[in-house]
Tab-separated table of C-alpha atoms and ligand atoms in Angstrom:
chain	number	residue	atom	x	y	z
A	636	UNK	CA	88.059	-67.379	154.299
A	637	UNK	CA	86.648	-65.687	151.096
A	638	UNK	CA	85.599	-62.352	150.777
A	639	UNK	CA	82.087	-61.615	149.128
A	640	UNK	CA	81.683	-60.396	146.290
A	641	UNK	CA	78.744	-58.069	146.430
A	642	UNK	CA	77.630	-55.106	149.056
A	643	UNK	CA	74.634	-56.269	150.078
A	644	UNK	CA	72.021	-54.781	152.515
A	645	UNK	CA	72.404	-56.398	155.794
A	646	UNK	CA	75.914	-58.352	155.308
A	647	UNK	CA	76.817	-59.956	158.051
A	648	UNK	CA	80.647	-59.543	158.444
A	649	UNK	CA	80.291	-57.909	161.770
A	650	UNK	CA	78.450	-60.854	163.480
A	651	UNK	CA	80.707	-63.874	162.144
A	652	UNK	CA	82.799	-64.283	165.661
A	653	UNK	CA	78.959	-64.607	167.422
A	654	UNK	CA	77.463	-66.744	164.725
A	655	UNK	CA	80.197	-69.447	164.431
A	656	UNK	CA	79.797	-68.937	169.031
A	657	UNK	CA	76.571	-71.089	168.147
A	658	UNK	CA	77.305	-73.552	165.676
A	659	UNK	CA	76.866	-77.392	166.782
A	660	UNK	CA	80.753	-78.842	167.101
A	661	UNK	CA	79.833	-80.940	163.894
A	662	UNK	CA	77.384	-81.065	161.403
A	663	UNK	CA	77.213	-82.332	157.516
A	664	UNK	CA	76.115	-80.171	154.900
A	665	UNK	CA	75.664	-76.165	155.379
A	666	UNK	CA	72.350	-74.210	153.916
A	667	UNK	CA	71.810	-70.845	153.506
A	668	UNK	CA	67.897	-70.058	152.383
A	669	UNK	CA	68.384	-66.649	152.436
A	670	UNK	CA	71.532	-65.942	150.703
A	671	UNK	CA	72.044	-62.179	150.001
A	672	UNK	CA	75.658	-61.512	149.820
A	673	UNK	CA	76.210	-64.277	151.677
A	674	UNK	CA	79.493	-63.040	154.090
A	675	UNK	CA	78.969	-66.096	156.766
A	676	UNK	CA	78.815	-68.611	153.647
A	677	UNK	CA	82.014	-67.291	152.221
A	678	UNK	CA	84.048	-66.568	155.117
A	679	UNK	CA	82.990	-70.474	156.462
A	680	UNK	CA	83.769	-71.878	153.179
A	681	UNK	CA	81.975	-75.029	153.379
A	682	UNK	CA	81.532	-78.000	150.981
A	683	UNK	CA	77.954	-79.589	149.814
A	684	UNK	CA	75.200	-77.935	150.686
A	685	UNK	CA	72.867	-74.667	149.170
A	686	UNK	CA	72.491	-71.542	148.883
A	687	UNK	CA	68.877	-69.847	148.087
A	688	UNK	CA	67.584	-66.518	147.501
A	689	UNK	CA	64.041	-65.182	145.720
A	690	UNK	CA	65.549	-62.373	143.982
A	691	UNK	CA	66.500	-64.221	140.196
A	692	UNK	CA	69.550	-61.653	139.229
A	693	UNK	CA	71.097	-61.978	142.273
A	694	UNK	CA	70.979	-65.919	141.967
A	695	UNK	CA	71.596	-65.769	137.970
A	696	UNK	CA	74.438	-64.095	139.109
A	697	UNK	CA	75.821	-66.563	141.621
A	698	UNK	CA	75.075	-69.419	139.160
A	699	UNK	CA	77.692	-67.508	136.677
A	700	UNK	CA	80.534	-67.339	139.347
A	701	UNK	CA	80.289	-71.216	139.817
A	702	UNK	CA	80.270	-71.941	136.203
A	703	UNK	CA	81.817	-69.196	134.302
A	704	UNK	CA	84.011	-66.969	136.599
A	705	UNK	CA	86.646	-66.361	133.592
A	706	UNK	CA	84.413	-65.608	131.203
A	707	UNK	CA	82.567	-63.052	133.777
A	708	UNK	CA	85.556	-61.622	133.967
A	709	UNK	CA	86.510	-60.784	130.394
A	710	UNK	CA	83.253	-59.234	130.398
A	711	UNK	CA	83.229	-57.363	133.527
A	712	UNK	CA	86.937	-56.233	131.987
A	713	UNK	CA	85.476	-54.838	128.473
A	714	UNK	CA	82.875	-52.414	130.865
A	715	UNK	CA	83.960	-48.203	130.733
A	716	UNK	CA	83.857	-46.022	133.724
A	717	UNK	CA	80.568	-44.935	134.874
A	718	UNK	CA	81.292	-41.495	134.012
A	719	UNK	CA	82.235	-42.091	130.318
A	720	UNK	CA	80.234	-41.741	127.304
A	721	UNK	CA	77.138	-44.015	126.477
A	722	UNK	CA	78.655	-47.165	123.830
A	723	UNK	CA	76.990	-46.554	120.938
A	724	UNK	CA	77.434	-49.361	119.789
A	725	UNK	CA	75.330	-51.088	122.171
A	726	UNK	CA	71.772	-50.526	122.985
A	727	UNK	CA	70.733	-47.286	124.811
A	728	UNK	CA	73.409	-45.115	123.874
A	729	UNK	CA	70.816	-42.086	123.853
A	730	UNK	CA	67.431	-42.983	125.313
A	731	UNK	CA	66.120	-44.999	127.894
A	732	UNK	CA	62.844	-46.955	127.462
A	733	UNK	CA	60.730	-43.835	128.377
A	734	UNK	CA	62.191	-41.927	125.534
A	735	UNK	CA	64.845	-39.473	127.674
A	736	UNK	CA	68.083	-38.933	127.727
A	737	UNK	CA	70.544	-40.836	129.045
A	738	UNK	CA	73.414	-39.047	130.404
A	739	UNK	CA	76.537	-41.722	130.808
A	740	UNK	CA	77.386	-44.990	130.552
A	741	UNK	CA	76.371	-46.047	133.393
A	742	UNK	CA	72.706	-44.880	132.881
A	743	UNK	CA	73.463	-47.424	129.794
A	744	UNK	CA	74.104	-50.001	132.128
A	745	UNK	CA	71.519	-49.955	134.188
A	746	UNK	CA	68.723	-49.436	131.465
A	747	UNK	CA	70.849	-53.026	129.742
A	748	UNK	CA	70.622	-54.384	133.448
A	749	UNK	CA	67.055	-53.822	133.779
A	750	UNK	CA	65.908	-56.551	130.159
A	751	UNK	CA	64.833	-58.891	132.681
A	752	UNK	CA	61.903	-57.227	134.631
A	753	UNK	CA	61.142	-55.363	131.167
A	754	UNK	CA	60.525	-59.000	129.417
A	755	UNK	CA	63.364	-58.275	126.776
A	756	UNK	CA	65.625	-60.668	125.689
A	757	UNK	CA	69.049	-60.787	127.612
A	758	UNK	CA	72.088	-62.916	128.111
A	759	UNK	CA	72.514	-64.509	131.403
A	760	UNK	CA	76.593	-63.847	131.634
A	761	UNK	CA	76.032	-60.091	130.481
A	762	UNK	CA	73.137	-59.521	132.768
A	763	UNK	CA	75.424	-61.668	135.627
A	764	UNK	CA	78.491	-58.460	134.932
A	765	UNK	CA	75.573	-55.806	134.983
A	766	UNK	CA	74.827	-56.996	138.561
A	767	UNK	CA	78.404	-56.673	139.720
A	768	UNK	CA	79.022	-53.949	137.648
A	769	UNK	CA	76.287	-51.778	139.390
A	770	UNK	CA	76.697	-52.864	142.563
A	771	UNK	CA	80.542	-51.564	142.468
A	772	UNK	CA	79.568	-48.121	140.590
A	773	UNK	CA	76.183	-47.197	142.227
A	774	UNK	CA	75.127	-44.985	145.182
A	775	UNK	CA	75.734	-46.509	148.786
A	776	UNK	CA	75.688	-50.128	146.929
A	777	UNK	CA	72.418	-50.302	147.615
A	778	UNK	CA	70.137	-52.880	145.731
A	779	UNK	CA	66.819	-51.410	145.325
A	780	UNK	CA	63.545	-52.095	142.890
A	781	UNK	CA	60.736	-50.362	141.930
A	782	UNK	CA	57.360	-51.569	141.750
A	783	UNK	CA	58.037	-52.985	138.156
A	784	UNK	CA	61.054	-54.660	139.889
A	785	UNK	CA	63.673	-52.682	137.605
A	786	UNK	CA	67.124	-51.525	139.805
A	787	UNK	CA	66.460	-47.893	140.385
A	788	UNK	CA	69.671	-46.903	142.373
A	789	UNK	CA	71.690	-43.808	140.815
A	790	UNK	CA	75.397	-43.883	140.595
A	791	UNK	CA	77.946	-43.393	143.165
A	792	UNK	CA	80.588	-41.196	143.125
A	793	UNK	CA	84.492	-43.175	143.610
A	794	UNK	CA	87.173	-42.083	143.007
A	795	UNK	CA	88.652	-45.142	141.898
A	796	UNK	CA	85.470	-47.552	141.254
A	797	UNK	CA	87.031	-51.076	140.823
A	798	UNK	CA	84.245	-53.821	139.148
A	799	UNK	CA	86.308	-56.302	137.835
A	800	UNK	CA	87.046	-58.258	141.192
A	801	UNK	CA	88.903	-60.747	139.408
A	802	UNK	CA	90.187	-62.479	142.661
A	803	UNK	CA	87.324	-62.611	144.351
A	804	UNK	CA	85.241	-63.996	141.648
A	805	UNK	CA	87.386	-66.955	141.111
A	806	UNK	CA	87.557	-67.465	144.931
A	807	UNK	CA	84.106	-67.534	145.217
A	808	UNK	CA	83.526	-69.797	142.390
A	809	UNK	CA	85.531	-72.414	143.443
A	810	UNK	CA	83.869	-72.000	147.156
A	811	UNK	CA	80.656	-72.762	145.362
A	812	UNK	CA	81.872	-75.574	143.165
A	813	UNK	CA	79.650	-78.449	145.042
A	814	UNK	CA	76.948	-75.923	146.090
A	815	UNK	CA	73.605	-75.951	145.045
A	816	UNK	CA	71.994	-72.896	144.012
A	817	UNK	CA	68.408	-72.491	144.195
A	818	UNK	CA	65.732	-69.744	143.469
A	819	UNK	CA	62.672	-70.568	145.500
A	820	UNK	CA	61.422	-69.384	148.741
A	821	UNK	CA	62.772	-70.489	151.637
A	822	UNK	CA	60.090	-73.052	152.406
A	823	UNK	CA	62.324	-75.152	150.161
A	824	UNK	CA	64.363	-76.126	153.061
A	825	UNK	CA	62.043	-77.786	154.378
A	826	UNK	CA	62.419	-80.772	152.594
A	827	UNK	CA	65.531	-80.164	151.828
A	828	UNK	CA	67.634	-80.253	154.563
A	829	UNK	CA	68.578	-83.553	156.272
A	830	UNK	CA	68.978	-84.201	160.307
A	831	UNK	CA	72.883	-82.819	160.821
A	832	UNK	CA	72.462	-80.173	158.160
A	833	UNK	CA	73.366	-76.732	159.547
A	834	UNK	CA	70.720	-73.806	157.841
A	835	UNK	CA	71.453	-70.491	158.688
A	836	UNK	CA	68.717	-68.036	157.642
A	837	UNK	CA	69.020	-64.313	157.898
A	838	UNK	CA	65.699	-62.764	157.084
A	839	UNK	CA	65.247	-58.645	156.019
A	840	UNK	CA	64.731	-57.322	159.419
A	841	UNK	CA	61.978	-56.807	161.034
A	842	UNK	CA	61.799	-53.235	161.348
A	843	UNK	CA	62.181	-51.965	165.352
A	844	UNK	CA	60.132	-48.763	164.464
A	845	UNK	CA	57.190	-48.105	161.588
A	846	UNK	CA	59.674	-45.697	159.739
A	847	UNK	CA	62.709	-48.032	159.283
A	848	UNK	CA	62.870	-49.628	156.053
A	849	UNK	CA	64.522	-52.760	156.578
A	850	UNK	CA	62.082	-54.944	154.625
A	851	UNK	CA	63.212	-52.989	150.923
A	852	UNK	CA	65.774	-55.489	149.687
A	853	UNK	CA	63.444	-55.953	146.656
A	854	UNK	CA	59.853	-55.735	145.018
A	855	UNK	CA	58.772	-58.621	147.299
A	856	UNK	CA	59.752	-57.422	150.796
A	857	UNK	CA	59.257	-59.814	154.000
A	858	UNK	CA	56.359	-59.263	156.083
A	859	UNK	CA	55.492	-59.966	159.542
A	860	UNK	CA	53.460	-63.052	157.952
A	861	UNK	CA	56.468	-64.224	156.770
A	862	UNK	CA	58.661	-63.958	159.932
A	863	UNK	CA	55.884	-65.913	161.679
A	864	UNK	CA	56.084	-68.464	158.880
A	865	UNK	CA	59.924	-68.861	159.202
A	866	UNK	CA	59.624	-69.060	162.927
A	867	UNK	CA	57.192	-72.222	162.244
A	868	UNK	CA	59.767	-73.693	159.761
A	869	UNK	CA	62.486	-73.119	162.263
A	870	UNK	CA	60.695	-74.879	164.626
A	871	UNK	CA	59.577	-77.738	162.285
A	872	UNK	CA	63.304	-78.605	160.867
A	873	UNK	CA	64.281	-78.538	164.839
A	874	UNK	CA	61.926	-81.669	164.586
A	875	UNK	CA	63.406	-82.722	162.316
A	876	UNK	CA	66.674	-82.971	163.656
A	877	UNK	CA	68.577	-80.117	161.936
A	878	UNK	CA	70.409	-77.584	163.441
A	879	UNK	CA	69.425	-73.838	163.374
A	880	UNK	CA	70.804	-70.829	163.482
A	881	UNK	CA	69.068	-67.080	162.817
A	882	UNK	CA	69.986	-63.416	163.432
A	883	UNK	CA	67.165	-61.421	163.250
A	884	UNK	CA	65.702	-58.053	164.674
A	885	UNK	CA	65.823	-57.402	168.706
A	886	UNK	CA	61.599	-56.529	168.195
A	887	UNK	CA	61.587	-60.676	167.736
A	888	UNK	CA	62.905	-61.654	170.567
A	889	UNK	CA	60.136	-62.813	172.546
A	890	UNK	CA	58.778	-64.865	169.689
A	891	UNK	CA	61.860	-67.343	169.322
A	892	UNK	CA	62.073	-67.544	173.041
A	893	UNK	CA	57.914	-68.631	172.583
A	894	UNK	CA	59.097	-71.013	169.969
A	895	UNK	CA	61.812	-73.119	172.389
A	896	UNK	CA	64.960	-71.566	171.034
A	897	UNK	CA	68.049	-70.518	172.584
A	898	UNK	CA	67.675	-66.437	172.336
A	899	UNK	CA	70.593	-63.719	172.857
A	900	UNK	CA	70.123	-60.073	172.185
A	901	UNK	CA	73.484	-59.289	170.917
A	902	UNK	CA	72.653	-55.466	171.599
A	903	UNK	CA	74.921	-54.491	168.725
A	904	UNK	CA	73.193	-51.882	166.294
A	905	UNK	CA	74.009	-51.360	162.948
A	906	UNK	CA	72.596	-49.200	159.653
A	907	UNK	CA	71.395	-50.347	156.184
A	908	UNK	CA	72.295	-47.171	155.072
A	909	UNK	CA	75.715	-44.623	155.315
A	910	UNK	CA	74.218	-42.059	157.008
A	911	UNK	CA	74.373	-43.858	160.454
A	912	UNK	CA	71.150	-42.233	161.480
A	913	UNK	CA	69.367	-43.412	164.496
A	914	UNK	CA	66.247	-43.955	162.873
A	915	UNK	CA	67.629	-47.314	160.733
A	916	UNK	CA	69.757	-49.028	164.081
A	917	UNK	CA	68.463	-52.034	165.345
A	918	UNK	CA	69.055	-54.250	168.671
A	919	UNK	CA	70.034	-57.487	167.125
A	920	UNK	CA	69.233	-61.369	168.268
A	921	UNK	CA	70.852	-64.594	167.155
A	922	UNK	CA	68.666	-67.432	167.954
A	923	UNK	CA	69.447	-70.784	167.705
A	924	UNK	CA	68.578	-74.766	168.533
A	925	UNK	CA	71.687	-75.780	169.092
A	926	UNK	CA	72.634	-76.363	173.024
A	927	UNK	CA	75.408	-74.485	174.688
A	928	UNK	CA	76.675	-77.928	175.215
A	929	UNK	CA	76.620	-78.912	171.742
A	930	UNK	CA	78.384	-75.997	170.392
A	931	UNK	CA	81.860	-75.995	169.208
A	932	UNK	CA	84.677	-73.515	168.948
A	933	UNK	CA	85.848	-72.214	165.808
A	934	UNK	CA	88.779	-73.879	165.153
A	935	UNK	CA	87.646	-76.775	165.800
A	936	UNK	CA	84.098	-76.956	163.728
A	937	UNK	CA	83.739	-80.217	161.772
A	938	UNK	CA	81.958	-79.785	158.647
A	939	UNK	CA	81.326	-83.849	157.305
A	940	UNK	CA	81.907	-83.602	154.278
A	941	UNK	CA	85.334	-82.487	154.256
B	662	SAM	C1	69.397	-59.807	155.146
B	662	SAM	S1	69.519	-60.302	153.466
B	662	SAM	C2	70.807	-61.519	153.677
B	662	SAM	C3	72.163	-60.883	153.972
B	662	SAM	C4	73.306	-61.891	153.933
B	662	SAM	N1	73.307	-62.777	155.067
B	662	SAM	C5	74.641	-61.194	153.813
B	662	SAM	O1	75.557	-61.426	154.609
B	662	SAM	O2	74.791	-60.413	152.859
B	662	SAM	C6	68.052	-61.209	153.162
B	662	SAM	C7	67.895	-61.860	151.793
B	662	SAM	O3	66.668	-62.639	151.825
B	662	SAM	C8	66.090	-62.633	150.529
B	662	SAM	N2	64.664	-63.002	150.669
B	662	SAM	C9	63.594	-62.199	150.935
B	662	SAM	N3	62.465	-62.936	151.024
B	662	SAM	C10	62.822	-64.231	150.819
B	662	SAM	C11	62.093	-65.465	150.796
B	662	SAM	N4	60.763	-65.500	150.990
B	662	SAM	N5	62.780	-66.614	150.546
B	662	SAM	C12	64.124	-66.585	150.329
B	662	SAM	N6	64.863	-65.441	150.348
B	662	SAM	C13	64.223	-64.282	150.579
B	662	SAM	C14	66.338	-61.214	150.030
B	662	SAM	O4	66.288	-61.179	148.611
B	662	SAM	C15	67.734	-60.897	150.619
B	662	SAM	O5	68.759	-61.146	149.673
């Protein structure tokens, strides 16, 4: 049991117990198309298998943990407080790209963060510790993009901010040592997985009412097109012989049920943002393919390949 290493926008840490209710009693490798922070990945630790996610950074970022987690590290360790002064030895001690001012170093950050969507040059390990770096110093951890897809989140106040997460980064790393990690769309699985693979997806949320804003985990979003399209591929790698399981938004209940899967509203709410406000809580459903008869307990899952 590993802890993850980002905050990420729908982390499922308070669904584990109810997830790992509907895994199959065995299966062989473990996917995860739509990997996020990934807290059921982690905490299930399993061997072969892959992880997938459209946004680039955030897989960049997972690639460095499995290959470079000491070097990560070291950088992560040579970062200042947010609050400090701008480096000026490094680029945008003063001015951001639109010519004003930037007032710390963590403004410095982010502007060094955002080379990528700007078409600038940048190093893959550096950009990797940006990520991290930002997700541990800004508001809420939130991960949010603009239309140009540059991180737009301000900082956060700690008391204490702590970005270096030396342990967990070299726990993680060696949890992804045989993983594969991919940065398509999810249709990848397809193919991919094999009859007695295990894929767990868990989409952005359909939202339960027009003003909730579950679909803004980056530029690209995930529309209602898409949840019909993952409902098809759900239904397709069921054909296929691999087993399923999804948590998704109570408002898509009715469709899995259409589809032929096993569907429980879990009833438990939860918010994407701190505020709990009522406006962002959402019934929640795990479907699944897997037969109550099939399922195992907990302790006594057999992943086989270990
Ligand atoms: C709800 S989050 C996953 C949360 C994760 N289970 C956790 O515990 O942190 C959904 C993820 O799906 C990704 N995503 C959105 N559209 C996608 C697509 N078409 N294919 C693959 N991943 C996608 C988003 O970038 C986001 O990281």
């Amino acid at each position: 049991m590993v802890d993850p290493v980002l905050k990420w926008a729908g982390g499922k840490r308070q669904l584990l117990d109810k997830l790992y209710a509907r895994f199959p009693a065995k299966f062989d490798r473990y996917h995860e198309p739509m990997f996020g922070g990934g807290a059921l990945f982690f905490d299930l630790e399993p061997g072969a298998g892959s992880i997938n996610d459209t946004n680039p950074r955030l897989v960049n970022f997972y690639r460095q943990v499995r290959d470079r987690p000491d070097a990560l590290v070291d950088r992560l360790d040579s970062f200042a407080d947010p609050d400090s002064e701008p480096d000026t030895s490094r680029a945008f001690a003063d001015t951001t790209r639109k010519e004003t001012g930037v007032e710390n170093y963590y403004y410095q950050q982010r502007e060094l963060f955002n080379r990528r969507p700007n078409d600038e040059p940048f190093d893959s390990l550096d950009e990797a510790a940006l990520l991290l770096y930002l997700n541990r110093t800004c508001y809420n951890g939130l991960y949010r993009e603009n239309q140009s897809g540059e991180f737009n989140v301000p900082v956060g106040r700690y008391a204490n901010p702590d970005w270096v997460r030396r342990d967990e980064i070299r726990s993680a790393g060696s949890v992804l040592e045989s993983t594969e990690i991919l940065n398509r769309d999810l249709e990848y699985i397809r193919e991919y997985a094999a009859a007695g693979d295990l894929v767990y997806f868990d989409p952005p949320y359909e939202p339960m009412s027009p003003t909730a804003q579950f679909t803004d985990y980056s530029a690209e979003g995930f529309g209602q097109q898409d949840q019909q399209r993952l409902v098809e591929l759900a239904q397709q790698l069921t054909q296929n012989g691999v087993h399923v399981v999804l948590s998704n938004s109570g408002i898509m209940a009715e469709m899995y049920d259409d589809a032929g899967f096993y569907v429980d509203i879990e009833g438990a709410t939860r918010s994407i943002n701190s505020d709990a406000d009522n406006r962002d809580e959402v019934d929640e459903i795990i479907a699944t393919n897997v037969a109550p008869t099939d399922r195992g307990d907990r302790e006594h899952i057999e992943l086989g390949n270990h």
